[in-house]
mmCIF file of N, CA and C in Angstrom:
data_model
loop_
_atom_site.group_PDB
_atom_site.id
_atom_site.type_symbol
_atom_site.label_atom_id
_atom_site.label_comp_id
_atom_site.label_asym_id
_atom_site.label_seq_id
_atom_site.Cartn_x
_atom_site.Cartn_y
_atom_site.Cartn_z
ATOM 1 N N UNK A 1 0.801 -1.199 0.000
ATOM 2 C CA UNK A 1 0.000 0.000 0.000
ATOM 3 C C UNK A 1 0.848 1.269 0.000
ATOM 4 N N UNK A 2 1.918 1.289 0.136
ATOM 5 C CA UNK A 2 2.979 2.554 0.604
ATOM 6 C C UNK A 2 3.437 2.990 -0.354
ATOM 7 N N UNK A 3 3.768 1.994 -1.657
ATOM 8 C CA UNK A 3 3.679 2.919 -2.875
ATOM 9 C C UNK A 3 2.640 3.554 -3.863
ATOM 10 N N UNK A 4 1.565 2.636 -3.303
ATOM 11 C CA UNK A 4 0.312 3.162 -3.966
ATOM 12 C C UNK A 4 -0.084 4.831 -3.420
ATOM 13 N N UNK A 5 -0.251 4.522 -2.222
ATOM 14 C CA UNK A 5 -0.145 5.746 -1.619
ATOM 15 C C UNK A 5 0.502 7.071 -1.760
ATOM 16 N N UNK A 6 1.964 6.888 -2.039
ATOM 17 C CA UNK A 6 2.958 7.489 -2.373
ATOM 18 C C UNK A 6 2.865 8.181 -3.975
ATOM 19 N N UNK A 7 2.220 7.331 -4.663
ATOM 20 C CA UNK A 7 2.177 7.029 -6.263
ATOM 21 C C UNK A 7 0.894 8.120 -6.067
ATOM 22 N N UNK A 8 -0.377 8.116 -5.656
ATOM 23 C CA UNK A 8 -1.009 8.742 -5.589
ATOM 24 C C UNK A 8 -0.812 10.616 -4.941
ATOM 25 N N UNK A 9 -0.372 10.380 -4.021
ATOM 26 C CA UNK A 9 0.065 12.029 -4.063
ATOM 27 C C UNK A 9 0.931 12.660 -4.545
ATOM 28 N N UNK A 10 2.056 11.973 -5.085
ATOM 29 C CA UNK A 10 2.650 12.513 -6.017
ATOM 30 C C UNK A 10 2.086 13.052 -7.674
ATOM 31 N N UNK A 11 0.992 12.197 -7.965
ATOM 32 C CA UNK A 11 0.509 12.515 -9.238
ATOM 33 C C UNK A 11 -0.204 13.771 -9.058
ATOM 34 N N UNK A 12 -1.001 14.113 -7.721
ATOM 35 C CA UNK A 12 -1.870 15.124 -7.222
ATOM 36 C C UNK A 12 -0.517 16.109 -7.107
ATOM 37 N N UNK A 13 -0.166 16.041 -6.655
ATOM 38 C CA UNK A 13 1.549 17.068 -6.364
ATOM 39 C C UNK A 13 1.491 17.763 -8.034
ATOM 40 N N UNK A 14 1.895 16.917 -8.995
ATOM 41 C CA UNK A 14 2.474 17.520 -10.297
ATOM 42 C C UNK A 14 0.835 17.932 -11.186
ATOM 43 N N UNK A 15 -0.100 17.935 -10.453
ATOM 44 C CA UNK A 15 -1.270 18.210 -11.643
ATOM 45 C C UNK A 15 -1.015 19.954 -11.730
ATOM 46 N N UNK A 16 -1.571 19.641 -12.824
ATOM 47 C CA UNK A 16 -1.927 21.450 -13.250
ATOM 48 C C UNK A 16 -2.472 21.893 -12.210
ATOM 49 N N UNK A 17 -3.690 21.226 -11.731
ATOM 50 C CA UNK A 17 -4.746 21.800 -10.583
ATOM 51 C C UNK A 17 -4.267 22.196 -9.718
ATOM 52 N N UNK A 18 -3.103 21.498 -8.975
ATOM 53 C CA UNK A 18 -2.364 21.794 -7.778
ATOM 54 C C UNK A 18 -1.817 23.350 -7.789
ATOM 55 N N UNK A 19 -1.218 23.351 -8.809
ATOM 56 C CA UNK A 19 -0.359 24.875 -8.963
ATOM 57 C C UNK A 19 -0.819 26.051 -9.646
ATOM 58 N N UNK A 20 -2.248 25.793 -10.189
ATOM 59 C CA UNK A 20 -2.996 26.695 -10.716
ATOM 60 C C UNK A 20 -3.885 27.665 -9.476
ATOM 61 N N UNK A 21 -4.149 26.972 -8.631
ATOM 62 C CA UNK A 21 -5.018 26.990 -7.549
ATOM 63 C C UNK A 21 -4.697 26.720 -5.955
ATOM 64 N N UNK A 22 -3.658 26.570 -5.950
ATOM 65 C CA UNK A 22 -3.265 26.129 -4.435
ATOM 66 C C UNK A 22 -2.189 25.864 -4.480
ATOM 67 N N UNK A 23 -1.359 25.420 -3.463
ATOM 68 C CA UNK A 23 -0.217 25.258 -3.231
ATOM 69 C C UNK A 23 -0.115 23.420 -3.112
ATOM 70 N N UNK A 24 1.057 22.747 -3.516
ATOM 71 C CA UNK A 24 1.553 21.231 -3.899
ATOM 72 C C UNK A 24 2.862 21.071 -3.332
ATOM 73 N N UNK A 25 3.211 20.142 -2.526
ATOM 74 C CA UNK A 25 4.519 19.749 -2.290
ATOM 75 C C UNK A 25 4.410 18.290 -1.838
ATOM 76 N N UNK A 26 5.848 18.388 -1.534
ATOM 77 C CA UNK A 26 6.518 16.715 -0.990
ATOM 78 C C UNK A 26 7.560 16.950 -0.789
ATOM 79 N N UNK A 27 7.932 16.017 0.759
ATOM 80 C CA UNK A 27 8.976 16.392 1.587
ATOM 81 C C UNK A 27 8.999 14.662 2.037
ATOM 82 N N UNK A 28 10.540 14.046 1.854
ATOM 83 C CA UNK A 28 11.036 13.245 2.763
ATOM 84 C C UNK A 28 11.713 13.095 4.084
ATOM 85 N N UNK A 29 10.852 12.634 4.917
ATOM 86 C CA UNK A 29 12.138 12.829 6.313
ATOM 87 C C UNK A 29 12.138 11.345 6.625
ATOM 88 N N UNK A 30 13.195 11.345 7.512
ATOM 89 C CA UNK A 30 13.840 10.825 8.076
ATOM 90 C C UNK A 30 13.854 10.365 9.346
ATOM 91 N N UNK A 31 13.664 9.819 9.997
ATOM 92 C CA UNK A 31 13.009 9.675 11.695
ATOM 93 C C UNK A 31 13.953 9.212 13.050
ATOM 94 N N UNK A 32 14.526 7.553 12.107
ATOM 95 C CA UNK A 32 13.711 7.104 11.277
ATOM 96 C C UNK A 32 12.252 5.998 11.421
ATOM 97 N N UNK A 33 12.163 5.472 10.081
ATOM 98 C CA UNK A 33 12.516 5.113 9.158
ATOM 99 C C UNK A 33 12.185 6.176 8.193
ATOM 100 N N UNK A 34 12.786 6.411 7.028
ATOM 101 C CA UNK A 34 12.720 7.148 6.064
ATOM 102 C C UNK A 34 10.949 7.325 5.501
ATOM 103 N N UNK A 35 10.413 8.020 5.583
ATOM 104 C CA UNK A 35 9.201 8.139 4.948
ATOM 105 C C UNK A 35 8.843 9.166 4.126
ATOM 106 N N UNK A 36 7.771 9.049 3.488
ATOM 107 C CA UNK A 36 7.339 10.300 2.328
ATOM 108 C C UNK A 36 5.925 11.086 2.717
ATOM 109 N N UNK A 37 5.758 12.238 2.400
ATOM 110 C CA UNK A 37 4.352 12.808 2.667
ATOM 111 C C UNK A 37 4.316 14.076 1.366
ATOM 112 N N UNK A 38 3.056 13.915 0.697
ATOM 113 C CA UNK A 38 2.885 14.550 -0.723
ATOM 114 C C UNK A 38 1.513 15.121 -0.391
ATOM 115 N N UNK A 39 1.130 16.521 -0.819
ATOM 116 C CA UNK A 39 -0.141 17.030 -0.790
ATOM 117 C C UNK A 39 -0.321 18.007 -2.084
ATOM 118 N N UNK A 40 -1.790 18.027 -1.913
ATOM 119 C CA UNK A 40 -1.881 19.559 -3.181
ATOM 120 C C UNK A 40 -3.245 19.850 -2.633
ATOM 121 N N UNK A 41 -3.320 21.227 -2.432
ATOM 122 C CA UNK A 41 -4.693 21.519 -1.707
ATOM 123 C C UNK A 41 -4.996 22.959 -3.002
ATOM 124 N N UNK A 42 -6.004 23.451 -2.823
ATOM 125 C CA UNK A 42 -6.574 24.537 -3.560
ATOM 126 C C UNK A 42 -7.621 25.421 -2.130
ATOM 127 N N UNK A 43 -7.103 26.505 -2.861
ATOM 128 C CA UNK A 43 -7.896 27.795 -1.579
ATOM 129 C C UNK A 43 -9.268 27.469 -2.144
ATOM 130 N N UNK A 44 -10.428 27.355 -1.554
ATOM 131 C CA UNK A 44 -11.496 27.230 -1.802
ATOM 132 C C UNK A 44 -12.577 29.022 -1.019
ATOM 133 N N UNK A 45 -12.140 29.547 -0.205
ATOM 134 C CA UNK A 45 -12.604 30.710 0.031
ATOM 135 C C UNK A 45 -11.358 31.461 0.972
ATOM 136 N N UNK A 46 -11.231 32.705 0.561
ATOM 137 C CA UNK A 46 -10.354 33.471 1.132
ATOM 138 C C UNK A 46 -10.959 34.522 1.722
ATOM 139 N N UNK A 47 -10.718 35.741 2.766
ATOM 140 C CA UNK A 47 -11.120 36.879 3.058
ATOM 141 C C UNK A 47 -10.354 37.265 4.186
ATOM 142 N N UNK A 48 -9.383 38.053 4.020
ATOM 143 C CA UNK A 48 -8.158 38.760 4.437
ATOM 144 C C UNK A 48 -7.197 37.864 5.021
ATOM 145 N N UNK A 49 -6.910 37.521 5.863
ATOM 146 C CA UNK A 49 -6.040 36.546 6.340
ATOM 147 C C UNK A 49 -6.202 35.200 6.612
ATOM 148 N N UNK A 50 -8.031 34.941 6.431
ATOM 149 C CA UNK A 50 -8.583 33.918 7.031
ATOM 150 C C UNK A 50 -8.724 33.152 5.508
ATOM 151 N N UNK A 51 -8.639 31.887 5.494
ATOM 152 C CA UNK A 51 -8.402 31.098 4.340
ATOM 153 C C UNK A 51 -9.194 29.760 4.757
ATOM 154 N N UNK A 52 -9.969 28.965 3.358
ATOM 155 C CA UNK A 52 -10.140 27.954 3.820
ATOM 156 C C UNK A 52 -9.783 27.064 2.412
ATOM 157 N N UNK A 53 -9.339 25.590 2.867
ATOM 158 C CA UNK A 53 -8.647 24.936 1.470
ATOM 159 C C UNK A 53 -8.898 23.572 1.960
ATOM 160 N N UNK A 54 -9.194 23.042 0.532
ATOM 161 C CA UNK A 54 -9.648 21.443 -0.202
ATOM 162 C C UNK A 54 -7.930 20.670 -0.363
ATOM 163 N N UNK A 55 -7.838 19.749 0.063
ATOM 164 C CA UNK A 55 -6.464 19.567 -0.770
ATOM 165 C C UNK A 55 -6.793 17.729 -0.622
ATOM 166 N N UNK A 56 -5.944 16.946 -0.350
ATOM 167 C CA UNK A 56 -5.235 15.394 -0.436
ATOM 168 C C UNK A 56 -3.703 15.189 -0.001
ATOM 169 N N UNK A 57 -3.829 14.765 1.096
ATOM 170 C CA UNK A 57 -2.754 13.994 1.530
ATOM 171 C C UNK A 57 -2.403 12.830 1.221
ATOM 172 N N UNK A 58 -0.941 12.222 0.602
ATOM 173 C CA UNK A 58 -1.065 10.656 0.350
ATOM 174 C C UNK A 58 0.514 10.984 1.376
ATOM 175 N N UNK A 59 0.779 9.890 2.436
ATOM 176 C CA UNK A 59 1.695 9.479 3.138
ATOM 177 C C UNK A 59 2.283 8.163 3.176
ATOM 178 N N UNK A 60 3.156 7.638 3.552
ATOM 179 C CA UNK A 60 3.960 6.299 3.538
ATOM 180 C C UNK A 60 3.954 5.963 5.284
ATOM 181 N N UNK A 61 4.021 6.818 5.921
ATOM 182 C CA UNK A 61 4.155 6.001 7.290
ATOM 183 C C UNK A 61 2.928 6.963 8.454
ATOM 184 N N UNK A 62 2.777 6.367 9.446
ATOM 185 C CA UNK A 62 2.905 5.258 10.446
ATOM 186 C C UNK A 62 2.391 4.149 9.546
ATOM 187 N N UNK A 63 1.774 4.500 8.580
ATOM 188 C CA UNK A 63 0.945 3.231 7.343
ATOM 189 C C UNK A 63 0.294 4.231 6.145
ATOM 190 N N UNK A 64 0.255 3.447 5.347
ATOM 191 C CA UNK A 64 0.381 4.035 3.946
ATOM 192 C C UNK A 64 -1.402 4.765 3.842
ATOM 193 N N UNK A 65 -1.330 6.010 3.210
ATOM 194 C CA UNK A 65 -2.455 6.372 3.270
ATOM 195 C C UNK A 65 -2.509 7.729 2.748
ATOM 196 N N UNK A 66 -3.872 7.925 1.792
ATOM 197 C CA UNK A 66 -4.271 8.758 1.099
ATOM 198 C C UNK A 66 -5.855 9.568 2.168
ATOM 199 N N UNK A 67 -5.201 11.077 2.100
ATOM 200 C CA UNK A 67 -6.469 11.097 2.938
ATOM 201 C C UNK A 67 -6.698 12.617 2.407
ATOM 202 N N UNK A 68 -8.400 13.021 1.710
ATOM 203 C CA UNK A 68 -8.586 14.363 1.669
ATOM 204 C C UNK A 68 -9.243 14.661 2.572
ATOM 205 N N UNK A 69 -8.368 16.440 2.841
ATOM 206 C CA UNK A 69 -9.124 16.731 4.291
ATOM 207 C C UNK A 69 -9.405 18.520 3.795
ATOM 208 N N UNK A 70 -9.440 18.814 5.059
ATOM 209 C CA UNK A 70 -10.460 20.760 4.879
ATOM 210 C C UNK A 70 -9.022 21.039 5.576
ATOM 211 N N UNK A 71 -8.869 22.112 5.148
ATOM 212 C CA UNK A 71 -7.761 23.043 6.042
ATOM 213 C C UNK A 71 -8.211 24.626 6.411
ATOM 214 N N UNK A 72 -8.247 25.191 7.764
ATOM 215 C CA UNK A 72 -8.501 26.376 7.593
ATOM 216 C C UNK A 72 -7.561 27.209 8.533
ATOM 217 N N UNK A 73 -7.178 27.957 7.494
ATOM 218 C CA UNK A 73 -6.019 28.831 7.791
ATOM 219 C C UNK A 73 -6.165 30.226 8.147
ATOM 220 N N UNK A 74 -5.059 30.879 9.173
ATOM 221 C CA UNK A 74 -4.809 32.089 10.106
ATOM 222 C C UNK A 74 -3.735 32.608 9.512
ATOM 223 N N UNK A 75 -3.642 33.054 8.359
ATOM 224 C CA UNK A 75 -2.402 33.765 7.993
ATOM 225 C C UNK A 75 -1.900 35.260 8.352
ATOM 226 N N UNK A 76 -1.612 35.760 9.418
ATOM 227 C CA UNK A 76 -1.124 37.208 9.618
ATOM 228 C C UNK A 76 0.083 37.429 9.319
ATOM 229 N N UNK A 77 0.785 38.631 9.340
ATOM 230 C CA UNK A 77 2.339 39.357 9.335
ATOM 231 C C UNK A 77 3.451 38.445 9.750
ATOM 232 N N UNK A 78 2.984 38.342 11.160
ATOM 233 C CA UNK A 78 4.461 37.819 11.597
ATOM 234 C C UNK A 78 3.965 35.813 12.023
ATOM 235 N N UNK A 79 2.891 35.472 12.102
ATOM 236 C CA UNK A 79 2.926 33.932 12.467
ATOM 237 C C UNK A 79 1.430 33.804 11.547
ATOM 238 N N UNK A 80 1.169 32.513 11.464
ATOM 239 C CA UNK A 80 0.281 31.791 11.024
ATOM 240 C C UNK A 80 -0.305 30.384 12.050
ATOM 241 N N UNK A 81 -1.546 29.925 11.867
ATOM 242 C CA UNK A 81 -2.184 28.907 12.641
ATOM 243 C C UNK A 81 -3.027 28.567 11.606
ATOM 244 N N UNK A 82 -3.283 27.175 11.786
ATOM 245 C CA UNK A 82 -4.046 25.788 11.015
ATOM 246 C C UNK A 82 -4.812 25.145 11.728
ATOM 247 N N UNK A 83 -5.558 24.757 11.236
ATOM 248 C CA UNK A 83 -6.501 23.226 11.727
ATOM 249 C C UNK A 83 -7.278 22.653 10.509
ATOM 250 N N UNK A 84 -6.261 21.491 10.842
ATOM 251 C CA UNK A 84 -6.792 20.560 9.350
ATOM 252 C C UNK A 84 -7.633 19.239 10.221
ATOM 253 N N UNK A 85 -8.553 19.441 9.131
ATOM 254 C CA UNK A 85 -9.283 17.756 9.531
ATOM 255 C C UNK A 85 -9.558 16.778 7.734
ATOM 256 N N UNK A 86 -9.043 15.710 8.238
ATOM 257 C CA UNK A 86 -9.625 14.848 7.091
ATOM 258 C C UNK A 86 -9.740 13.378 7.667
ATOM 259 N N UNK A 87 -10.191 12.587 6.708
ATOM 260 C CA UNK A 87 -10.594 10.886 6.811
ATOM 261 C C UNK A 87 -9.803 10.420 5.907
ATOM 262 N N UNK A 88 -8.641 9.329 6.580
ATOM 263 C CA UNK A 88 -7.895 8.480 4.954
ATOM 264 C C UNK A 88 -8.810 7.611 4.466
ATOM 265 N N UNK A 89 -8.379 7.417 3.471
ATOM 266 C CA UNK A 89 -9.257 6.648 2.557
ATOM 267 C C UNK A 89 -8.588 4.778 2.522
ATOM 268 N N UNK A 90 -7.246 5.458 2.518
ATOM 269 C CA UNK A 90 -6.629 3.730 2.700
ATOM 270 C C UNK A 90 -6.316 3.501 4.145
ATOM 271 N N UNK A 91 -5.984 2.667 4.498
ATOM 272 C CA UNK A 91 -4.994 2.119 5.902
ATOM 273 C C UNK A 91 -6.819 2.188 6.686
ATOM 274 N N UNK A 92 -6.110 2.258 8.236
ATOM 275 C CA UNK A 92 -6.990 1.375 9.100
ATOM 276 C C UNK A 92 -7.666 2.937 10.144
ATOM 277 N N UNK A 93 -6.934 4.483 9.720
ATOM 278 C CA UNK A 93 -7.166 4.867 10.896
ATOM 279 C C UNK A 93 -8.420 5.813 10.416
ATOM 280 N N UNK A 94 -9.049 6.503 11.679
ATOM 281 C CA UNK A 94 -10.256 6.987 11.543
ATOM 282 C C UNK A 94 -9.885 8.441 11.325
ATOM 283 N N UNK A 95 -10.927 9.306 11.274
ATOM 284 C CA UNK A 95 -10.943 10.811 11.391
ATOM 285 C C UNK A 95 -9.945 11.488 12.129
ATOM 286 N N UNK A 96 -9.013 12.106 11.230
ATOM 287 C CA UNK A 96 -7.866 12.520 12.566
ATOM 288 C C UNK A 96 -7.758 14.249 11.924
ATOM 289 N N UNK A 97 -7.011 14.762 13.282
ATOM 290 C CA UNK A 97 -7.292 16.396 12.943
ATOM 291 C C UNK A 97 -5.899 17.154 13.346
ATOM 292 N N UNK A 98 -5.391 18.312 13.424
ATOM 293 C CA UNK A 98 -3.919 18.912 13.455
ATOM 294 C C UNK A 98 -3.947 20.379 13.084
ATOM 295 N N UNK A 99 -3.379 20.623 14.521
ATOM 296 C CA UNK A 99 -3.336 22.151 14.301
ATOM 297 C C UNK A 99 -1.632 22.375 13.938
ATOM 298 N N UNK A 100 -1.698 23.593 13.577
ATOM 299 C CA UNK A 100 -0.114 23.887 13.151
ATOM 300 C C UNK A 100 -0.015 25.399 13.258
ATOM 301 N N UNK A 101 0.990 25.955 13.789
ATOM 302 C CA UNK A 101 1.456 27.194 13.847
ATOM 303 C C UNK A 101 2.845 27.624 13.679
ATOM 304 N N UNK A 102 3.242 28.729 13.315
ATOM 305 C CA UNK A 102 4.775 29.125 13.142
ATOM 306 C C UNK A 102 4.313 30.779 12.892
ATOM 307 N N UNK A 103 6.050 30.716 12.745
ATOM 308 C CA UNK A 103 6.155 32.285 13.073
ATOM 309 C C UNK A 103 6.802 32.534 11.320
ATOM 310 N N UNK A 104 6.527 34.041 11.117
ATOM 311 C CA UNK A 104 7.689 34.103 9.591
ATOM 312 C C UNK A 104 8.525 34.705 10.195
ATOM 313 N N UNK A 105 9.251 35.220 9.502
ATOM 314 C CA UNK A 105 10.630 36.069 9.198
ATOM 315 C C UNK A 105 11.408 36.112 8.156
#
């Protein structure tokens, strides 16, 4: 399943759609064991800093899995905050959710 998985967000990564409309990447780390994580989401409504976006996650570990989820984003000046929720579609796990924050500079 881990290359299927893998195979799948990468194709979402390189579509037109991804980069016409939203932002696409993929990043390997290292832990270990070495794993992969690929997304491409599209802004679906914006209004000043507050953002909300459609995208697809496909990952290789804790277990292989493709999952589209909602993301809604806090973008200001100096930091930003997230909370994503989605359901994978492959592997075994249920509804899972993740906030994220950082600072720019």
């Amino acid at each position: 399943m881990r290359p299927l998985a893998l195979l799948a967000a990468l194709v979402l990564t390189w579509s037109v759609h991804g980069y016409a409309s939203g932002r696409a990447a993929c990043r390997v780390v290292y832990g270990p064991p070495l794993w992969a994580v690929c997304y491409a989401e599209a802004v679906v409504w914006a209004q000043g800093p507050l953002e909300v976006a459609l995208g697809v996650e496909g990952r290789t570990w804790p277990e292989a899995q493709v999952a589209p989820y909602t993301l809604i984003g806090l973008y200001l000046e100096g930091w930003w905050a997230t909370l994503e929720v989605a359901r994978p579609l492959l592997g075994a796990s249920p509804w899972r959710w993740a906030i994220g924050a950082g600072v720019r500079w």
